[in-house]
Amino acid sequence: MDEGGSRIRRRVSVRKRNRPSLDSVFAASPATELKHSDEEKDDEEMVAGSRRRKTVDVQPVEIIDSEEDMFGDYDSFAENSFLAQVDDLEQKYLQLPEHRNHATDHANEDLCSESDKHNTLNVTVVGDCTELNIGDHTKNQSRHEDVSIEPEADILYDVPSSQVLFFENLHNSSSDLGGPSTEEKDWNSSFPKTVNEELPVNSREQPQQTVESSSKIRTSSDANRGKSLKDHLKSTMTGNAKAQTPIFSRTKQLKETLLSEEINVAKKTIESSSDDLGPFYSLPSKVRDLYVQFKGIEKLYEWQHTCLTLKSVQERKNLIYSLPTSGGKTLVAEILMLQELLCRRRDVLMILPYVAIVQEKISGLSSFGIELGFFVEEYAGSKGKFPPIKRREKKSLYIATIEKGHSLVNSLIETGRISSLGLVVVDELHMIGEGTRGAILEMTLAKILYTSKTTQIIGMSATLNNVEDLQKFLQAEYYTSQFRPVELKEYLKINDTIYEVNSRAENGMTFSRLLNYKYSDTLKKMDPDHLVALVTEVIPSYSCLVFCPTKKNCENVAEMICKSLSKEYLKHKEKEKQEVIQNLKNVSGGNLCRVLRHTIPFGVAYHHSGLTSDERKLLEEAYSTGVLCLFTCTSTLAAGVNLPARRVILRAPYVAKEFLKRNQYKQMIGRAGRAGIDSVGESILILQEKDKQQIATNLDDIYRFMSGTFFGVQQKVLLKEKSLWEITMESLRYLTEKGLLQKDTMCGSKEEFQNNFHITKLGRASFKGTIDLAYCDILYRDLKKGLEGLMLESLLHLIYLTTPYDMASQCDPDWMIYFRQFNQLSPAEQNVAALVGVSENFIGKKASGQAIRKKVDKNIVNRLYLSFILYTLLKETNIWSVSEKFNMPRGYIQSLLSAAAAFSSCVLHFCEELEEFWVYRALLGELTKKLTYCVKAELIPLMEVTGVLEGRARQLYNAGYKSLTHLANANPEVLIRTIDHLSRRQAKQIVSSAKMLLHEKAEALQEEVEELLRLPSDFPGLVASSTEKA
């Protein structure tokens, strides 16, 4: 108790300051009137002040957060407190001798008003750091020891957070009664001061001991005061302070209040019909400042302003907009998303095509979420909760891949929460017409259109061919512009001649120039397409991308170009290139690809799905910083992460064996000449003569739903021989045969309109897990069969059950490796193979090349082989060694691992809907986590942070950052110094992503606590009372 008591006394003595009395605070004149005081009165105040200075000294200013003390830094029981003044009044009427203290208080007030004119100190609070800015004129006056507090600026500074609400309510009530007076306006105008608070300069040099001694002197006079009223008020105020009022730091509270006021204004503006859009397109001015701070965007392009001010956008109609790549489409979508999150207070879903782009967007928007108070949640791979957490206060921005976006929408429909989704943004909308993924995207949008009339849909793309059909499907307005911040020149190369693409010319192109590059006979054979000539015109001063038809072609072209380059290219950024090579070895356990070892010293590398995620990330960073100047890549890079180039070369007009589509071509050349990086962009398509001519410029409700799909809009063109009605009936028959739907009535064909269907348990499980309908019945049979003899001695059996079916059909096992791996299994693990139907005898005969009479399902055999790869990978956690062991590309193995993690998550959700599979629910959660990260257990918490892969996680762990909390509280500048090859941008993204994750977890726990403590709505007494009232 003694130690605790001394700590309290020390805190009070340190934080105590001279304050004006309550009467002087509310009767104080504005600052302008104080400056016109009589000079004679000033002299008297100075004399009185000098007497006071001999008695009172003050400790240096110390910024202490109000969370440390129940009353902030307002000492309710000190001499100049509200209670002390009440006591003064009480004793005055009891005619006790308190005149000396009263006079002293007045002298102190006068001194405060005088010293305010001369000596001020700016205290800037940024996060946890305090910066003191002292004017030169104040430094010369350090000999003064008086303390001055500006009354108006200090009123709310000294009041604890629990009392701020009282003053706000007091002010609001006075406004309602008849509007504030001039003095009240001045007082309130000082409230939002969150950055610069004016404090006396001399307060920094006054010792603590004098304050303590002066407190002892006052104690003798305090002893004579009356106790009745004081005790009553003291107990009341103590009780109020102990009430469960949220306690925030003063600075944080004022910042949040200011932002909240701006959001309320923006909300009213958005709801009104006025043309005035407020500070920044109906958003708080802080959003504009954040774009300047985080992205360097100070002004929008003209088309962006036009698009954001469209009448259809203001009326929240669906919108499709199309612009060339790098035109700034994403910024418009981000502003519309922020309007929905901050002003309309509804959730937002953003659908992106690839996991890499989702993670890039998560990193970019996490900082905005932290500053503006919303959550950014990742739905990609195995990440994401279904249904999402229902938040009462803050809203969520869900950033998802096409498949996860579909699952998210399904879960919201199932729980009746689809109306909480205010906006859906779809990037690369043209993918709606591409294969399976396009069908999933179409189904997602069709479900939203059918189930929620209040959800707005925004679609954007650089290439749209069938705009009218899309408009009809989405019931959307259309906006387009040919704006491009950097001019793009398109060229065709045939033999040695380069032609410029010109739509006005008769044959679509005009002669530009002849290639002037001396080729030896050997080089002509190696490089018949003159790639070296085209590349060396650009590198190493500028960047270049060469798109190749296949992955193998990428590697071959990279090697060929390096063999033809002079040794001068080795000297360009030589040290940085060696660092890249070393980093690649670090993330690959000392291994390095033979091709990359040869090409990187020349500033050249290949980029395709055969690389691991760590390797891709390192190479992309090196390319972005100019260390690497040339990428040979496949078409997937065009739709992936943002890697711009001065020149883009298309090695051939093919993707694999298929001829290049127009939208693929536009995406590839769109990488040339990105805004803010290049002044001009060039694309060159290499053609052979043969390619030249190929260049080219109840059941009724179900049917109504099908009519509203994109397929329904285009059906007459796609399938002329069948009507939409016939296609709908065939689909329903197929789903019924699969056991996913059940028809309630069996009526004749004339009464088919009145048939009702209901979803079966298997159908609901497939819906919940977003399992491909082609495999859902097979998965059910496999899981059912697995229960008969589930082997839990190792993970092999569970891994087999979660190995993706679609990858098994693409697998071609090496039978000798298959046989060798089978013999290394334990007897229990070999039983797993027997359980699924693959015997040792079958694998042995295949390995020895013998004929096999007994028929075995090829898909099961292939799937078991893939499960061997995954099982080995989980044990060794080294992709390189597993790649060598199974003689497979490491990129393929990583793709298998990612697909298995995503499928495991789907199977887990599938099992959650079927009671018979309760055992899988208990086991698959941990397996999904192992497949997702495939690292040692201690690195998993760090890899939850977006953008942190295995190599980086190991670096952070070794540097002492061993948890999410460590990363969230890390200083980016310290991270840069501690972690090798970490840029400032990456450090900031890691910290902001960690903060967002930590905030999400804390919020979820807090809401769980509140839910537990909340009185149930069906509480017996509550129900009875509500019935009585009714």
Short mmCIF file of C-alpha atoms in Angstrom, two decimals, residues 847-1011:
data_model
loop_
_atom_site.label_atom_id
_atom_site.label_comp_id
_atom_site.label_asym_id
_atom_site.label_seq_id
_atom_site.Cartn_x
_atom_site.Cartn_y
_atom_site.Cartn_z
CA ALA A 847 7.44 -49.94 -62.96
CA SER A 848 8.82 -53.06 -64.63
CA GLY A 849 6.80 -52.47 -67.79
CA GLN A 850 4.67 -55.64 -67.50
CA ALA A 851 1.19 -55.95 -68.91
CA ILE A 852 -1.69 -55.54 -66.46
CA ARG A 853 -4.98 -57.34 -66.96
CA LYS A 854 -6.83 -56.04 -63.94
CA LYS A 855 -8.38 -52.65 -64.55
CA VAL A 856 -7.59 -49.92 -62.03
CA ASP A 857 -9.08 -46.40 -62.04
CA LYS A 858 -6.38 -44.13 -63.50
CA ASN A 859 -7.63 -41.07 -61.56
CA ILE A 860 -7.26 -42.90 -58.21
CA VAL A 861 -3.72 -44.04 -59.08
CA ASN A 862 -2.70 -40.53 -60.15
CA ARG A 863 -4.34 -38.95 -57.10
CA LEU A 864 -2.43 -41.28 -54.76
CA TYR A 865 0.83 -40.32 -56.52
CA LEU A 866 0.08 -36.62 -55.95
CA SER A 867 -0.70 -37.34 -52.30
CA PHE A 868 2.77 -38.96 -51.99
CA ILE A 869 4.29 -35.69 -53.24
CA LEU A 870 2.27 -33.61 -50.75
CA TYR A 871 3.05 -35.98 -47.89
CA THR A 872 6.79 -35.81 -48.62
CA LEU A 873 6.59 -32.03 -48.90
CA LEU A 874 4.91 -31.66 -45.48
CA LYS A 875 7.62 -33.81 -43.91
CA GLU A 876 10.58 -32.05 -45.57
CA THR A 877 9.11 -28.53 -46.15
CA ASN A 878 11.67 -28.00 -48.95
CA ILE A 879 10.25 -27.68 -52.45
CA TRP A 880 13.67 -28.05 -54.10
CA SER A 881 14.46 -31.45 -52.56
CA VAL A 882 10.94 -32.76 -53.28
CA SER A 883 11.23 -31.45 -56.86
CA GLU A 884 14.42 -33.46 -57.36
CA LYS A 885 13.04 -36.55 -55.63
CA PHE A 886 9.95 -36.72 -57.90
CA ASN A 887 11.62 -35.20 -60.98
CA MET A 888 8.96 -32.51 -61.30
CA PRO A 889 9.24 -28.69 -61.78
CA ARG A 890 9.22 -26.89 -58.42
CA GLY A 891 6.59 -24.46 -59.74
CA TYR A 892 4.22 -27.37 -60.43
CA ILE A 893 4.78 -28.73 -56.93
CA GLN A 894 3.98 -25.35 -55.40
CA SER A 895 0.85 -25.07 -57.56
CA LEU A 896 -0.17 -28.53 -56.30
CA LEU A 897 0.40 -27.41 -52.70
CA SER A 898 -1.68 -24.24 -53.15
CA ALA A 899 -4.49 -26.16 -54.87
CA ALA A 900 -4.49 -28.80 -52.11
CA ALA A 901 -4.71 -26.12 -49.40
CA ALA A 902 -7.66 -24.45 -51.14
CA PHE A 903 -9.41 -27.80 -51.77
CA SER A 904 -8.84 -28.88 -48.15
CA SER A 905 -10.61 -25.71 -47.02
CA CYS A 906 -13.51 -26.51 -49.38
CA VAL A 907 -13.76 -30.10 -48.08
CA LEU A 908 -13.83 -28.77 -44.51
CA HIS A 909 -16.83 -26.55 -45.31
CA PHE A 910 -18.42 -29.49 -47.18
CA CYS A 911 -18.11 -31.71 -44.07
CA GLU A 912 -19.53 -29.01 -41.77
CA GLU A 913 -22.94 -29.51 -43.40
CA LEU A 914 -23.00 -33.30 -43.02
CA GLU A 915 -23.29 -34.71 -39.49
CA GLU A 916 -21.86 -38.09 -40.48
CA PHE A 917 -18.51 -36.44 -41.27
CA TRP A 918 -18.01 -34.86 -37.83
CA VAL A 919 -14.61 -36.54 -37.48
CA TYR A 920 -13.29 -34.77 -40.59
CA ARG A 921 -14.38 -31.41 -39.18
CA ALA A 922 -12.09 -32.01 -36.21
CA LEU A 923 -9.11 -33.06 -38.35
CA LEU A 924 -9.16 -30.96 -41.51
CA GLY A 925 -8.74 -27.55 -39.84
CA GLU A 926 -5.18 -28.32 -38.77
CA LEU A 927 -4.33 -30.02 -42.06
CA THR A 928 -5.52 -26.98 -44.02
CA LYS A 929 -3.20 -24.76 -42.01
CA LYS A 930 -0.25 -27.13 -42.62
CA LEU A 931 -0.91 -27.19 -46.38
CA THR A 932 -1.38 -23.43 -46.54
CA TYR A 933 1.97 -22.52 -45.04
CA CYS A 934 4.06 -25.73 -45.30
CA VAL A 935 6.65 -24.39 -42.87
CA LYS A 936 7.76 -25.08 -39.33
CA ALA A 937 5.08 -24.29 -36.75
CA GLU A 938 6.87 -21.25 -35.31
CA LEU A 939 6.76 -19.41 -38.65
CA ILE A 940 2.99 -19.82 -39.23
CA PRO A 941 1.88 -16.73 -37.21
CA LEU A 942 4.24 -14.52 -39.27
CA MET A 943 3.07 -15.98 -42.59
CA GLU A 944 -0.51 -14.96 -41.81
CA VAL A 945 0.62 -11.44 -42.72
CA THR A 946 -0.01 -10.64 -46.38
CA GLY A 947 3.19 -10.55 -48.41
CA VAL A 948 5.31 -12.48 -45.89
CA LEU A 949 6.51 -15.71 -47.46
CA GLU A 950 8.75 -18.41 -45.98
CA GLY A 951 12.10 -16.69 -46.62
CA ARG A 952 10.97 -13.38 -45.17
CA ALA A 953 9.24 -15.10 -42.24
CA ARG A 954 12.49 -16.87 -41.34
CA GLN A 955 14.39 -13.56 -41.49
CA LEU A 956 11.84 -11.87 -39.22
CA TYR A 957 11.82 -14.80 -36.77
CA ASN A 958 15.61 -14.82 -36.52
CA ALA A 959 15.54 -11.04 -35.90
CA GLY A 960 13.25 -11.55 -32.87
CA TYR A 961 9.87 -10.81 -34.48
CA LYS A 962 8.16 -14.04 -33.47
CA SER A 963 4.48 -13.13 -33.39
CA LEU A 964 1.83 -11.00 -35.04
CA THR A 965 1.96 -8.60 -32.09
CA HIS A 966 5.69 -8.09 -32.59
CA LEU A 967 5.17 -7.16 -36.23
CA ALA A 968 2.18 -4.90 -35.54
CA ASN A 969 4.24 -2.88 -33.06
CA ALA A 970 7.40 -2.82 -35.16
CA ASN A 971 8.95 0.39 -36.42
CA PRO A 972 9.39 0.21 -40.25
CA GLU A 973 12.69 2.10 -40.02
CA VAL A 974 14.06 -0.44 -37.53
CA LEU A 975 12.85 -3.29 -39.77
CA ILE A 976 14.76 -1.83 -42.73
CA ARG A 977 17.98 -1.76 -40.71
CA THR A 978 17.41 -5.22 -39.19
CA ILE A 979 16.17 -7.25 -42.18
CA ASP A 980 18.38 -7.64 -45.24
CA HIS A 981 17.06 -6.38 -48.60
CA LEU A 982 13.79 -5.03 -47.20
CA SER A 983 12.58 -1.83 -48.85
CA ARG A 984 10.80 0.94 -46.97
CA ARG A 985 7.58 0.31 -48.90
CA GLN A 986 7.63 -3.40 -48.03
CA ALA A 987 8.37 -2.67 -44.36
CA LYS A 988 5.41 -0.28 -44.13
CA GLN A 989 3.12 -2.79 -45.85
CA ILE A 990 4.16 -5.59 -43.49
CA VAL A 991 3.53 -3.44 -40.40
CA SER A 992 0.17 -2.11 -41.66
CA SER A 993 -1.00 -5.62 -42.66
CA ALA A 994 -0.01 -6.98 -39.24
CA LYS A 995 -1.86 -4.13 -37.51
CA MET A 996 -4.97 -4.85 -39.58
CA LEU A 997 -4.86 -8.57 -38.73
CA LEU A 998 -4.32 -7.88 -35.03
CA HIS A 999 -7.14 -5.35 -35.04
CA GLU A 1000 -9.47 -7.88 -36.68
CA LYS A 1001 -8.65 -10.53 -34.07
CA ALA A 1002 -9.10 -8.08 -31.19
CA GLU A 1003 -12.41 -6.86 -32.60
CA ALA A 1004 -13.65 -10.43 -33.04
CA LEU A 1005 -12.78 -11.28 -29.43
CA GLN A 1006 -14.39 -8.09 -28.18
CA GLU A 1007 -17.61 -8.81 -30.07
CA GLU A 1008 -17.58 -12.37 -28.76
CA VAL A 1009 -17.31 -11.04 -25.18
CA GLU A 1010 -20.16 -8.58 -25.77
CA GLU A 1011 -22.28 -11.35 -27.26
#
